[in-house]
CSV table of C-alpha atoms in Angstrom, one decimal:
chain,number,residue,atom,x,y,z
A,1,MET,CA,-0.1,0.0,0.1
A,2,THR,CA,1.4,3.5,-0.8
A,3,SER,CA,1.3,6.2,1.6
A,4,ALA,CA,-0.4,9.6,0.7
A,5,THR,CA,-1.0,13.0,2.4
A,6,ALA,CA,-4.1,12.9,4.5
A,7,VAL,CA,-6.8,15.3,3.3
A,8,TYR,CA,-8.0,18.3,4.9
A,9,GLU,CA,-11.5,19.2,5.1
A,10,ARG,CA,-13.6,22.3,6.1
A,11,ALA,CA,-14.2,20.5,9.5
A,12,GLY,CA,-10.5,19.9,10.2
A,13,ARG,CA,-8.0,17.2,9.7
A,14,SER,CA,-9.2,13.9,8.4
A,15,PHE,CA,-7.3,10.8,7.8
A,16,THR,CA,-7.7,8.3,4.7
A,17,ALA,CA,-7.0,4.7,4.7
A,18,SER,CA,-4.2,5.2,2.0
A,19,ALA,CA,-2.6,7.7,4.5
A,20,LEU,CA,-2.6,5.1,7.4
A,21,ALA,CA,0.7,3.4,6.3
A,22,PRO,CA,1.4,-0.3,5.9
A,23,ALA,CA,1.1,-2.5,9.1
A,24,ALA,CA,4.3,-3.2,10.6
A,25,ALA,CA,3.6,-3.8,14.3
A,26,ASP,CA,4.9,-7.0,14.3
A,27,SER,CA,8.4,-5.9,13.4
A,28,ARG,CA,8.3,-2.3,15.3
A,29,PHE,CA,6.1,-2.8,18.2
A,30,TRP,CA,6.4,-6.2,19.9
A,31,PRO,CA,10.2,-6.0,20.6
A,32,TRP,CA,9.6,-2.5,22.4
A,33,TRP,CA,6.3,-3.9,24.2
A,34,ARG,CA,8.3,-7.0,25.7
A,35,GLN,CA,11.1,-4.8,26.7
A,36,ARG,CA,8.5,-2.4,28.6
A,37,SER,CA,7.2,-5.4,30.3
A,38,ARG,CA,10.4,-6.5,31.4
A,39,SER,CA,11.7,-3.0,32.8
A,40,HIS,CA,9.2,-2.7,35.5
A,41,ARG,CA,8.0,-4.3,38.6
A,42,PHE,CA,4.3,-4.6,38.7
A,43,ASP,CA,2.4,-6.4,41.7
A,44,VAL,CA,-1.5,-6.1,42.6
A,45,THR,CA,-2.6,-8.0,45.6
A,46,PRO,CA,-6.2,-7.9,47.0
A,47,ILE,CA,-6.3,-6.9,50.5
A,48,PRO,CA,-9.3,-6.5,53.1
A,49,PHE,CA,-10.8,-3.1,53.3
A,50,GLY,CA,-9.2,-2.3,56.7
A,51,GLU,CA,-5.7,-2.3,54.9
A,52,LEU,CA,-6.7,0.5,52.4
A,53,VAL,CA,-4.6,3.2,53.8
A,54,ASP,CA,-6.0,6.6,52.9
A,55,TRP,CA,-9.4,5.1,52.3
A,56,ARG,CA,-12.3,4.7,54.6
A,57,PHE,CA,-15.9,4.2,55.0
A,58,ASP,CA,-17.8,7.1,56.2
A,59,PRO,CA,-19.4,6.1,59.4
A,60,ALA,CA,-22.9,7.9,58.7
A,61,THR,CA,-23.2,7.0,55.0
A,62,GLY,CA,-21.1,3.8,54.6
A,63,ASN,CA,-19.6,5.4,51.4
A,64,LEU,CA,-16.0,4.4,50.6
A,65,GLY,CA,-13.8,7.6,49.7
A,66,HIS,CA,-10.3,8.9,49.8
A,67,THR,CA,-9.3,11.1,53.0
A,68,SER,CA,-8.4,13.7,50.5
A,69,GLY,CA,-12.0,14.2,49.3
A,70,LYS,CA,-10.5,13.8,45.6
A,71,PHE,CA,-10.3,10.5,43.1
A,72,PHE,CA,-13.6,8.8,43.7
A,73,THR,CA,-16.1,7.4,46.0
A,74,ILE,CA,-18.2,4.2,46.2
A,75,GLU,CA,-21.7,5.1,47.0
A,76,GLY,CA,-25.1,4.0,46.6
A,77,LEU,CA,-27.6,4.4,43.5
A,78,ARG,CA,-31.4,3.8,43.8
A,79,VAL,CA,-32.9,3.3,40.2
A,80,ARG,CA,-36.6,3.2,39.2
A,81,SER,CA,-37.2,2.6,35.5
A,82,ASP,CA,-39.9,1.9,32.9
A,83,HIS,CA,-37.7,0.0,30.8
A,84,GLY,CA,-36.0,-3.5,31.1
A,85,PRO,CA,-36.8,-6.8,32.8
A,86,VAL,CA,-36.0,-5.3,36.2
A,87,ARG,CA,-37.8,-2.0,37.0
A,88,GLU,CA,-36.4,-1.1,40.7
A,89,TRP,CA,-33.0,-1.8,42.1
A,90,ASP,CA,-30.2,-0.4,44.4
A,91,GLN,CA,-26.6,-0.9,43.6
A,92,PRO,CA,-23.1,0.5,44.5
A,93,ILE,CA,-21.8,3.0,41.9
A,94,ILE,CA,-18.6,4.8,41.3
A,95,HIS,CA,-19.0,8.4,41.7
A,96,GLN,CA,-16.1,10.5,40.1
A,97,PRO,CA,-17.5,14.1,39.2
A,98,GLU,CA,-14.1,15.2,38.2
A,99,ILE,CA,-13.5,15.3,34.4
A,100,GLY,CA,-10.1,13.6,33.3
A,101,ILE,CA,-8.1,14.0,30.2
A,102,LEU,CA,-7.7,11.2,27.4
A,103,GLY,CA,-5.4,12.6,24.9
A,104,ILE,CA,-3.4,11.3,21.7
A,105,LEU,CA,-0.6,13.3,20.2
A,106,VAL,CA,-0.5,12.8,16.5
A,107,LYS,CA,2.4,13.7,14.2
A,108,GLU,CA,3.2,13.1,10.6
A,109,PHE,CA,6.5,11.2,9.5
A,110,ASP,CA,6.8,10.9,5.7
A,111,GLY,CA,3.2,11.7,5.2
A,112,VAL,CA,2.1,9.1,7.4
A,113,PRO,CA,0.3,9.9,10.7
A,114,HIS,CA,1.7,8.6,13.9
A,115,CYS,CA,0.3,8.3,17.4
A,116,LEU,CA,2.4,9.1,20.5
A,117,MET,CA,1.2,5.7,22.7
A,118,GLN,CA,2.1,4.7,26.2
A,119,ALA,CA,3.0,1.6,27.8
A,120,LYS,CA,0.9,2.1,30.9
A,121,MET,CA,0.3,-0.1,34.1
A,122,GLU,CA,-3.0,-0.1,35.6
A,123,PRO,CA,-3.9,-2.2,38.5
A,124,GLY,CA,-7.0,-3.8,37.0
A,125,ASN,CA,-5.6,-4.5,33.6
A,126,ILE,CA,-5.6,-8.1,32.1
A,127,ASN,CA,-1.9,-8.6,31.3
A,128,THR,CA,-1.1,-5.6,33.6
A,129,LEU,CA,0.6,-3.5,30.8
A,130,GLN,CA,-1.7,-2.1,28.0
A,131,LEU,CA,-1.4,0.5,25.2
A,132,SER,CA,-2.8,3.9,26.4
A,133,PRO,CA,-3.1,7.4,25.1
A,134,THR,CA,-0.4,9.9,25.4
A,135,VAL,CA,-2.2,11.3,28.3
A,136,GLN,CA,-4.7,9.5,30.5
A,137,ALA,CA,-5.2,11.2,33.8
A,138,THR,CA,-7.8,12.3,36.2
A,139,ARG,CA,-7.9,15.8,37.4
A,140,SER,CA,-6.7,14.4,40.7
A,141,ASN,CA,-3.9,12.9,39.3
A,142,TYR,CA,-2.7,15.5,36.9
A,143,THR,CA,-3.1,18.2,39.7
A,144,ARG,CA,-0.9,15.8,41.7
A,145,VAL,CA,-3.1,15.2,44.6
A,146,HIS,CA,-1.1,11.9,45.2
A,147,ARG,CA,1.9,14.1,45.4
A,148,GLY,CA,3.8,12.0,43.0
A,149,GLY,CA,5.4,12.9,39.6
A,150,ARG,CA,4.0,15.1,37.0
A,151,THR,CA,1.9,13.8,34.1
A,152,ARG,CA,4.2,13.6,30.9
A,153,TYR,CA,3.0,15.5,27.8
A,154,LEU,CA,0.1,17.3,29.6
A,155,GLU,CA,1.2,20.6,28.4
A,156,HIS,CA,0.5,19.6,24.8
A,157,PHE,CA,-3.2,19.2,25.7
A,158,VAL,CA,-3.7,22.3,28.0
A,159,GLY,CA,-2.4,25.7,28.2
A,160,GLU,CA,-0.6,28.1,25.8
A,161,GLU,CA,1.8,25.4,24.5
A,162,ARG,CA,-0.7,22.8,23.3
A,163,GLY,CA,-0.7,22.0,19.5
A,164,ARG,CA,-3.3,22.0,16.8
A,165,VAL,CA,-6.5,20.5,18.3
A,166,LEU,CA,-8.2,18.1,15.9
A,167,VAL,CA,-10.8,16.4,18.6
A,168,ASP,CA,-11.9,18.0,21.8
A,169,VAL,CA,-15.3,16.4,23.1
A,170,LEU,CA,-16.6,15.2,26.4
A,171,GLN,CA,-17.7,11.4,26.5
A,172,SER,CA,-19.4,9.2,28.9
A,173,GLU,CA,-18.1,6.1,30.5
A,174,GLN,CA,-19.8,2.7,31.8
A,175,GLY,CA,-23.3,4.0,32.7
A,176,SER,CA,-24.0,0.8,34.9
A,177,TRP,CA,-20.8,1.3,36.8
A,178,PHE,CA,-20.1,5.1,36.9
A,179,TYR,CA,-22.4,7.9,38.0
A,180,ARG,CA,-22.6,10.5,35.3
A,181,LYS,CA,-18.9,9.9,34.6
A,182,ARG,CA,-17.4,12.0,31.8
A,183,ASN,CA,-13.8,12.4,30.4
A,184,ARG,CA,-12.4,14.9,27.8
A,185,ASN,CA,-11.4,12.8,24.6
A,186,MET,CA,-8.9,15.0,22.8
A,187,VAL,CA,-6.6,14.5,19.7
A,188,VAL,CA,-3.7,17.0,19.2
A,189,GLU,CA,-1.5,17.4,16.2
A,190,VAL,CA,2.2,18.5,16.7
A,191,THR,CA,4.9,19.4,14.3
A,192,GLY,CA,8.1,20.0,16.5
A,193,ASP,CA,10.5,17.5,17.9
A,194,ILE,CA,9.0,15.9,21.1
A,195,PRO,CA,11.4,13.9,23.4
A,196,VAL,CA,10.1,10.6,23.6
A,197,HIS,CA,10.5,8.7,27.1
A,198,ASP,CA,11.1,5.0,27.2
A,199,ASP,CA,7.5,4.1,28.0
A,200,PHE,CA,6.1,5.9,25.1
A,201,ARG,CA,6.5,5.1,21.3
A,202,TRP,CA,5.2,6.7,17.9
A,203,LEU,CA,3.3,4.2,16.1
A,204,ALA,CA,1.7,4.4,12.8
A,205,LEU,CA,-2.1,4.9,13.0
A,206,ARG,CA,-2.4,1.8,10.9
A,207,ASP,CA,-0.5,-0.1,13.5
A,208,VAL,CA,-2.5,1.2,16.4
A,209,LEU,CA,-5.7,0.1,14.8
A,210,ASP,CA,-4.2,-3.3,13.8
A,211,LEU,CA,-3.2,-3.9,17.3
A,212,LEU,CA,-7.2,-3.9,18.3
A,213,HIS,CA,-7.2,-7.1,16.8
A,214,ALA,CA,-4.7,-8.5,19.6
A,215,ASP,CA,-6.3,-9.6,22.9
A,216,ASN,CA,-6.2,-7.1,25.6
A,217,ILE,CA,-3.6,-4.7,24.3
A,218,VAL,CA,-5.1,-1.5,23.3
A,219,ASN,CA,-6.9,-0.2,26.4
A,220,MET,CA,-10.3,1.5,26.6
A,221,ASP,CA,-9.2,5.0,26.9
A,222,ALA,CA,-7.1,4.7,23.8
A,223,ARG,CA,-10.0,3.0,21.9
A,224,THR,CA,-12.5,5.8,22.8
A,225,VAL,CA,-10.1,8.6,21.6
A,226,LEU,CA,-9.4,6.5,18.4
A,227,SER,CA,-13.3,6.4,17.9
A,228,CYS,CA,-13.4,10.1,17.8
A,229,MET,CA,-10.8,10.6,15.2
A,230,PRO,CA,-11.8,12.0,12.0
A,231,PHE,CA,-11.8,9.6,9.2
A,232,ALA,CA,-12.7,10.2,5.7
A,233,ALA,CA,-13.7,7.5,3.1
A,234,PRO,CA,-10.8,6.1,1.1
A,235,GLY,CA,-10.3,6.8,-2.5
A,236,GLY,CA,-9.6,2.9,-3.1
A,237,ASP,CA,-9.1,-0.6,-1.4
A,238,SER,CA,-6.8,0.0,1.7
A,239,GLY,CA,-5.7,-3.7,1.4
A,240,SER,CA,-6.5,-4.3,5.1
A,241,ARG,CA,-5.9,-8.2,5.9
A,242,HIS,CA,-8.8,-8.1,8.4
A,243,ALA,CA,-12.0,-8.2,6.3
A,244,PRO,CA,-12.8,-9.6,2.8
A,245,PRO,CA,-12.7,-7.0,0.0
A,246,GLU,CA,-16.5,-6.8,-0.4
A,247,PHE,CA,-17.1,-5.7,3.2
A,248,ARG,CA,-14.2,-3.4,3.2
A,249,ALA,CA,-15.8,-1.5,0.1
A,250,ALA,CA,-19.1,-1.4,1.8
A,251,LEU,CA,-17.5,-0.1,4.8
A,252,ALA,CA,-15.6,2.7,3.0
A,253,ARG,CA,-19.1,3.6,1.3
A,254,SER,CA,-20.4,3.8,4.8
A,255,LEU,CA,-18.0,6.6,5.5
A,256,ASP,CA,-19.0,8.5,2.3
A,257,PRO,CA,-22.3,10.6,3.0
A,258,ARG,CA,-22.8,10.7,-0.8
A,259,ALA,CA,-23.4,6.8,-0.7
A,260,GLY,CA,-26.8,7.0,1.0
A,261,SER,CA,-28.0,5.6,4.2
A,262,ALA,CA,-31.1,4.0,5.6
A,263,HIS,CA,-32.0,7.1,7.4
A,264,ASP,CA,-30.9,10.5,7.0
A,265,LEU,CA,-29.2,12.4,10.0
A,266,THR,CA,-32.3,14.4,10.7
A,267,GLU,CA,-34.4,11.2,11.0
A,268,LEU,CA,-31.9,9.8,13.2
A,269,LEU,CA,-31.6,12.6,15.7
A,270,SER,CA,-35.6,12.8,15.8
A,271,TRP,CA,-35.7,9.1,16.6
A,272,PHE,CA,-33.0,9.4,19.1
A,273,THR,CA,-34.6,12.5,20.9
A,274,GLY,CA,-37.7,10.5,20.9
A,275,GLU,CA,-36.1,7.5,22.7
A,276,ARG,CA,-34.7,10.0,25.2
A,277,THR,CA,-38.1,11.4,25.9
A,278,ARG,CA,-40.1,8.1,25.7
A,279,HIS,CA,-38.2,6.4,28.8
A,280,GLU,CA,-38.6,7.4,32.3
A,281,MET,CA,-35.8,6.7,34.7
A,282,THR,CA,-34.7,8.2,38.0
A,283,ALA,CA,-31.4,7.4,39.4
A,284,ARG,CA,-30.3,9.1,42.8
A,285,LEU,CA,-27.3,8.7,45.0
A,286,ILE,CA,-28.1,7.3,48.3
A,287,PRO,CA,-25.8,6.3,51.2
A,288,ALA,CA,-24.0,3.0,50.4
A,289,ALA,CA,-25.2,1.8,53.9
A,290,GLY,CA,-28.8,1.8,52.8
A,291,ILE,CA,-28.6,-0.2,49.7
A,292,SER,CA,-30.7,-3.4,49.4
A,293,GLY,CA,-29.8,-6.6,47.7
A,294,TRP,CA,-26.0,-6.2,48.5
A,295,ARG,CA,-23.9,-7.2,51.5
A,296,ARG,CA,-20.6,-5.8,52.7
A,297,THR,CA,-17.8,-7.9,54.5
A,298,PRO,CA,-14.3,-7.1,55.6
A,299,HIS,CA,-13.2,-8.2,51.9
A,300,GLU,CA,-16.0,-7.3,49.6
A,301,ILE,CA,-19.2,-5.4,48.8
A,302,ALA,CA,-21.1,-8.0,46.5
A,303,HIS,CA,-24.7,-8.8,45.4
A,304,GLU,CA,-26.5,-11.4,47.4
A,305,GLU,CA,-27.3,-13.6,44.4
A,306,GLY,CA,-23.7,-13.4,43.1
A,307,LYS,CA,-24.6,-11.2,40.2
A,308,HIS,CA,-23.2,-8.0,38.6
A,309,PHE,CA,-20.1,-7.2,40.2
A,310,ARG,CA,-18.1,-6.8,43.7
A,311,VAL,CA,-16.0,-4.2,45.2
A,312,ILE,CA,-12.7,-5.2,46.6
A,313,GLY,CA,-9.5,-3.6,47.9
A,314,VAL,CA,-6.0,-3.8,46.3
A,315,ARG,CA,-2.4,-3.0,47.1
A,316,VAL,CA,-0.4,-1.7,43.9
A,317,GLU,CA,3.3,-1.7,43.4
A,318,ALA,CA,4.3,-0.1,40.0
A,319,SER,CA,7.6,1.3,39.5
A,320,SER,CA,6.7,2.9,36.2
A,321,ARG,CA,3.7,5.2,37.7
A,322,GLU,CA,3.8,8.7,39.2
A,323,VAL,CA,3.4,6.9,42.5
A,324,PRO,CA,5.3,3.7,43.1
A,325,SER,CA,3.0,2.3,45.4
A,326,TRP,CA,-0.8,3.0,46.6
A,327,ARG,CA,-4.0,1.2,47.6
A,328,GLN,CA,-7.4,1.6,46.3
A,329,PRO,CA,-10.7,0.0,45.7
A,330,LEU,CA,-11.7,-1.9,42.4
A,331,LEU,CA,-15.0,-3.0,41.0
A,332,GLU,CA,-14.6,-6.5,39.6
A,333,PRO,CA,-17.4,-7.8,37.3
A,334,VAL,CA,-18.5,-11.4,38.0
A,335,GLY,CA,-17.9,-12.7,34.2
A,336,ARG,CA,-16.9,-12.0,30.8
A,337,GLY,CA,-19.2,-9.9,28.5
A,338,VAL,CA,-20.3,-10.1,25.0
A,339,ILE,CA,-20.7,-6.7,23.0
A,340,ALA,CA,-21.5,-6.8,19.3
A,341,PHE,CA,-22.5,-5.0,16.3
A,342,LEU,CA,-24.7,-6.6,13.7
A,343,ALA,CA,-23.6,-5.3,10.4
A,344,LYS,CA,-25.7,-5.3,7.3
A,345,ARG,CA,-25.2,-4.0,3.6
A,346,ILE,CA,-28.1,-1.9,2.6
A,347,ASP,CA,-27.9,-0.9,-1.0
A,348,GLY,CA,-24.2,-1.7,-1.1
A,349,VAL,CA,-23.4,0.6,2.2
A,350,ALA,CA,-22.4,-1.1,5.3
A,351,HIS,CA,-24.8,-0.3,8.4
A,352,VAL,CA,-24.6,-1.3,12.1
A,353,LEU,CA,-27.5,-1.9,14.4
A,354,THR,CA,-27.4,0.5,17.3
A,355,HIS,CA,-29.6,0.3,20.3
A,356,ALA,CA,-30.8,3.2,22.2
A,357,ARG,CA,-29.8,2.0,25.6
A,358,VAL,CA,-30.8,3.2,29.0
A,359,GLU,CA,-28.3,3.1,31.7
A,360,PRO,CA,-28.8,4.6,35.3
A,361,GLY,CA,-25.4,6.5,35.2
A,362,PHE,CA,-25.7,8.2,31.9
A,363,VAL,CA,-26.2,11.9,31.8
A,364,ASP,CA,-29.0,11.9,29.8
A,365,THR,CA,-30.7,8.5,30.4
A,366,VAL,CA,-30.1,7.1,26.7
A,367,GLU,CA,-27.1,6.6,24.7
A,368,LEU,CA,-26.5,4.7,21.5
A,369,GLY,CA,-25.0,1.3,22.4
A,370,PRO,CA,-24.2,-1.8,20.6
A,371,THR,CA,-26.7,-4.3,19.2
A,372,VAL,CA,-25.8,-6.7,21.8
A,373,GLN,CA,-24.4,-6.0,25.3
A,374,LEU,CA,-24.7,-8.3,28.2
A,375,LEU,CA,-23.1,-10.1,30.9
A,376,ARG,CA,-24.4,-13.6,30.6
A,377,GLU,CA,-24.4,-14.2,34.6
A,378,ASN,CA,-26.8,-11.3,35.0
A,379,TYR,CA,-29.7,-12.8,32.9
A,380,THR,CA,-30.1,-16.0,35.0
A,381,GLY,CA,-34.0,-16.5,35.1
A,382,LEU,CA,-34.5,-13.4,32.7
A,383,PRO,CA,-35.5,-13.1,29.2
A,384,GLN,CA,-32.4,-13.2,26.8
A,385,PRO,CA,-31.6,-9.9,24.9
A,386,ARG,CA,-32.6,-9.5,21.4
A,387,TYR,CA,-30.2,-10.5,18.7
A,388,LEU,CA,-28.0,-12.6,21.1
A,389,ASP,CA,-28.7,-15.7,19.1
A,390,ASP,CA,-27.7,-13.9,15.9
A,391,VAL,CA,-24.3,-13.0,17.6
A,392,LEU,CA,-23.4,-16.0,19.5
A,393,GLY,CA,-24.8,-18.5,16.6
A,394,ALA,CA,-23.2,-16.7,13.7
A,395,ASP,CA,-21.2,-18.7,11.1
A,396,PRO,CA,-17.6,-18.0,11.7
A,397,SER,CA,-17.2,-16.9,8.0
A,398,ARG,CA,-19.5,-13.8,8.9
A,399,ILE,CA,-17.5,-12.5,11.8
A,400,ARG,CA,-15.7,-9.5,10.9
A,401,PHE,CA,-14.0,-8.7,14.2
A,402,ASP,CA,-13.5,-10.8,17.3
A,403,ALA,CA,-11.2,-9.9,20.1
A,404,LEU,CA,-11.0,-9.9,23.8
A,405,LEU,CA,-10.9,-6.2,25.2
A,406,SER,CA,-10.4,-5.0,28.6
A,407,GLU,CA,-12.3,-2.0,30.4
A,408,GLU,CA,-10.7,0.6,32.3
A,409,GLY,CA,-8.1,-0.8,34.6
A,410,GLY,CA,-7.7,2.2,36.9
A,411,ARG,CA,-11.3,1.3,38.2
A,412,PHE,CA,-12.1,-2.3,37.2
A,413,LEU,CA,-10.3,-5.4,37.9
A,414,ASP,CA,-10.1,-8.1,35.0
A,415,ALA,CA,-13.1,-6.3,33.3
A,416,GLN,CA,-12.9,-8.1,30.0
A,417,ASN,CA,-15.4,-8.5,27.1
A,418,ARG,CA,-15.7,-10.1,23.9
A,419,TYR,CA,-16.1,-7.4,21.1
A,420,LEU,CA,-17.6,-8.6,17.8
A,421,VAL,CA,-18.8,-7.4,14.5
A,422,VAL,CA,-21.1,-9.8,12.8
A,423,GLU,CA,-22.2,-9.2,9.2
A,424,VAL,CA,-25.5,-10.7,8.6
A,425,ASP,CA,-27.1,-11.7,5.2
A,426,GLU,CA,-28.6,-9.1,2.8
A,427,ASP,CA,-31.9,-10.8,3.5
A,428,PHE,CA,-31.7,-10.2,7.1
A,429,PRO,CA,-34.7,-8.1,8.1
A,430,ALA,CA,-34.1,-4.3,7.9
A,431,HIS,CA,-37.1,-3.7,10.0
A,432,CYS,CA,-36.1,-3.5,13.6
A,433,PRO,CA,-37.8,-2.9,17.0
A,434,GLN,CA,-38.7,0.6,18.1
A,435,ASP,CA,-35.3,1.1,20.1
A,436,TYR,CA,-33.1,0.0,17.4
A,437,ARG,CA,-31.6,1.6,14.1
A,438,TRP,CA,-29.4,0.9,11.1
A,439,VAL,CA,-26.7,3.5,11.1
A,440,THR,CA,-23.8,4.1,8.8
A,441,LEU,CA,-20.2,4.5,10.1
A,442,GLY,CA,-20.1,8.0,8.7
A,443,GLN,CA,-23.1,8.9,10.7
A,444,LEU,CA,-21.7,7.5,13.8
A,445,SER,CA,-18.4,9.4,13.3
A,446,GLY,CA,-20.3,12.4,12.8
A,447,LEU,CA,-22.4,11.9,16.2
A,448,LEU,CA,-19.0,11.4,17.8
A,449,ARG,CA,-18.2,15.1,17.3
A,450,HIS,CA,-20.7,15.7,20.2
A,451,SER,CA,-21.0,14.5,23.7
A,452,HIS,CA,-23.3,11.9,25.0
A,453,TYR,CA,-24.6,10.3,21.7
A,454,LEU,CA,-22.5,6.9,21.7
A,455,SER,CA,-21.7,4.8,24.8
A,456,VAL,CA,-18.2,3.7,25.4
A,457,GLN,CA,-18.9,0.2,24.4
A,458,ALA,CA,-20.2,1.5,20.9
A,459,ARG,CA,-17.2,3.9,20.7
A,460,THR,CA,-15.1,0.7,21.1
A,461,LEU,CA,-16.7,-1.1,18.3
A,462,VAL,CA,-16.3,2.2,16.1
A,463,ALA,CA,-12.7,2.0,16.5
A,464,CYS,CA,-12.8,-1.8,15.6
A,465,LEU,CA,-14.7,-1.0,12.3
A,466,HIS,CA,-12.1,1.5,11.6
A,467,SER,CA,-9.5,-1.2,11.9
A,468,LEU,CA,-11.4,-3.2,9.1
A,469,TRP,CA,-11.2,-0.8,6.0
């Protein structure tokens, strides 16, 4: 594949497939990655709550928080909803009102866009070390509440020294685990020389996208920023090795607004607004001591039926972090989830089936989510979600993407989901239930210029789709 200069549009910088460069991660990435893994000492050990130095349960509320009042708290949430198989429940929830920065620096080398990526340890990560954005920091971290080292490269995202901003948008995180959590997703282009620390490396954008196909390498924060990047339809076949040529061509047309779509943007926005107003949900924070259906022991906060997740404490040793050791709570899901888009060619244009998903921690009740998103253990005795059989029973030849990817390791322990894109036959019904719509990749990319349209799981799948063309 030949490289070409990325195009510029009125809306700003865009990247075409031909500008992503040939994949060379096998030769350029893995030796560095193995070396970074060997260079640092990492250790994460479960501990009882009583050993969580600087964290305590408030005697009045039962909320678990840091003595500084910063970082986050584990509180209770009481939910009442007119939607779903369960209409009322209590649960623990992570409350982290501060807004962090997830930012990737981009620079062209010989006309090829590269991303400055970080080999970052997080205590909850599968494999401990994962590929993260240039900057991945909460406000408490980059203002150094922990009294540790500074956040490298932060000056390129805030203040007078920052580069050319290509993406700057607030996006949500898991609405079932966080209460109204948002982070600032940024992409900033630089042109000058940037000193590169040993834990950081410039990687071709094509290589970063290809690494999404490796289990538990590219972390959740990098995936959400990648999804927000502005991509333009390629002028020809990119030659990606990850999908058949016919699907790549349909996906490229999906990025081209001139190729058409099942619904125009005005129709989609009207439908989405209708879904937000159609559902009634109240979700309010309550003292953790008052939640029903959960039990607290010296070692965990867990659901009485063993569903959903548990909250535990850990002791962390990490020689590569701003603070070499600390203790904190983590949320550990009870199993591995399944998260998938069904994809269908409609008049030769690839569409994915999105779901207007209701989650109690969302800022505005509803965001566009994947076709299927579930933890199987939570559905014991309940009706199975729509389209699950179409995903799990798919012919392997119809699976366009399939990888195990971790969720955010700074708050979740071993939170791993199987992410899939499954292409259905063209005779698969285009008609769908009220809370689902077929949407093009270009339409999703347009919505990602704004806040609170796509869930973090849907954004991961958008990044995965970009890895296919």
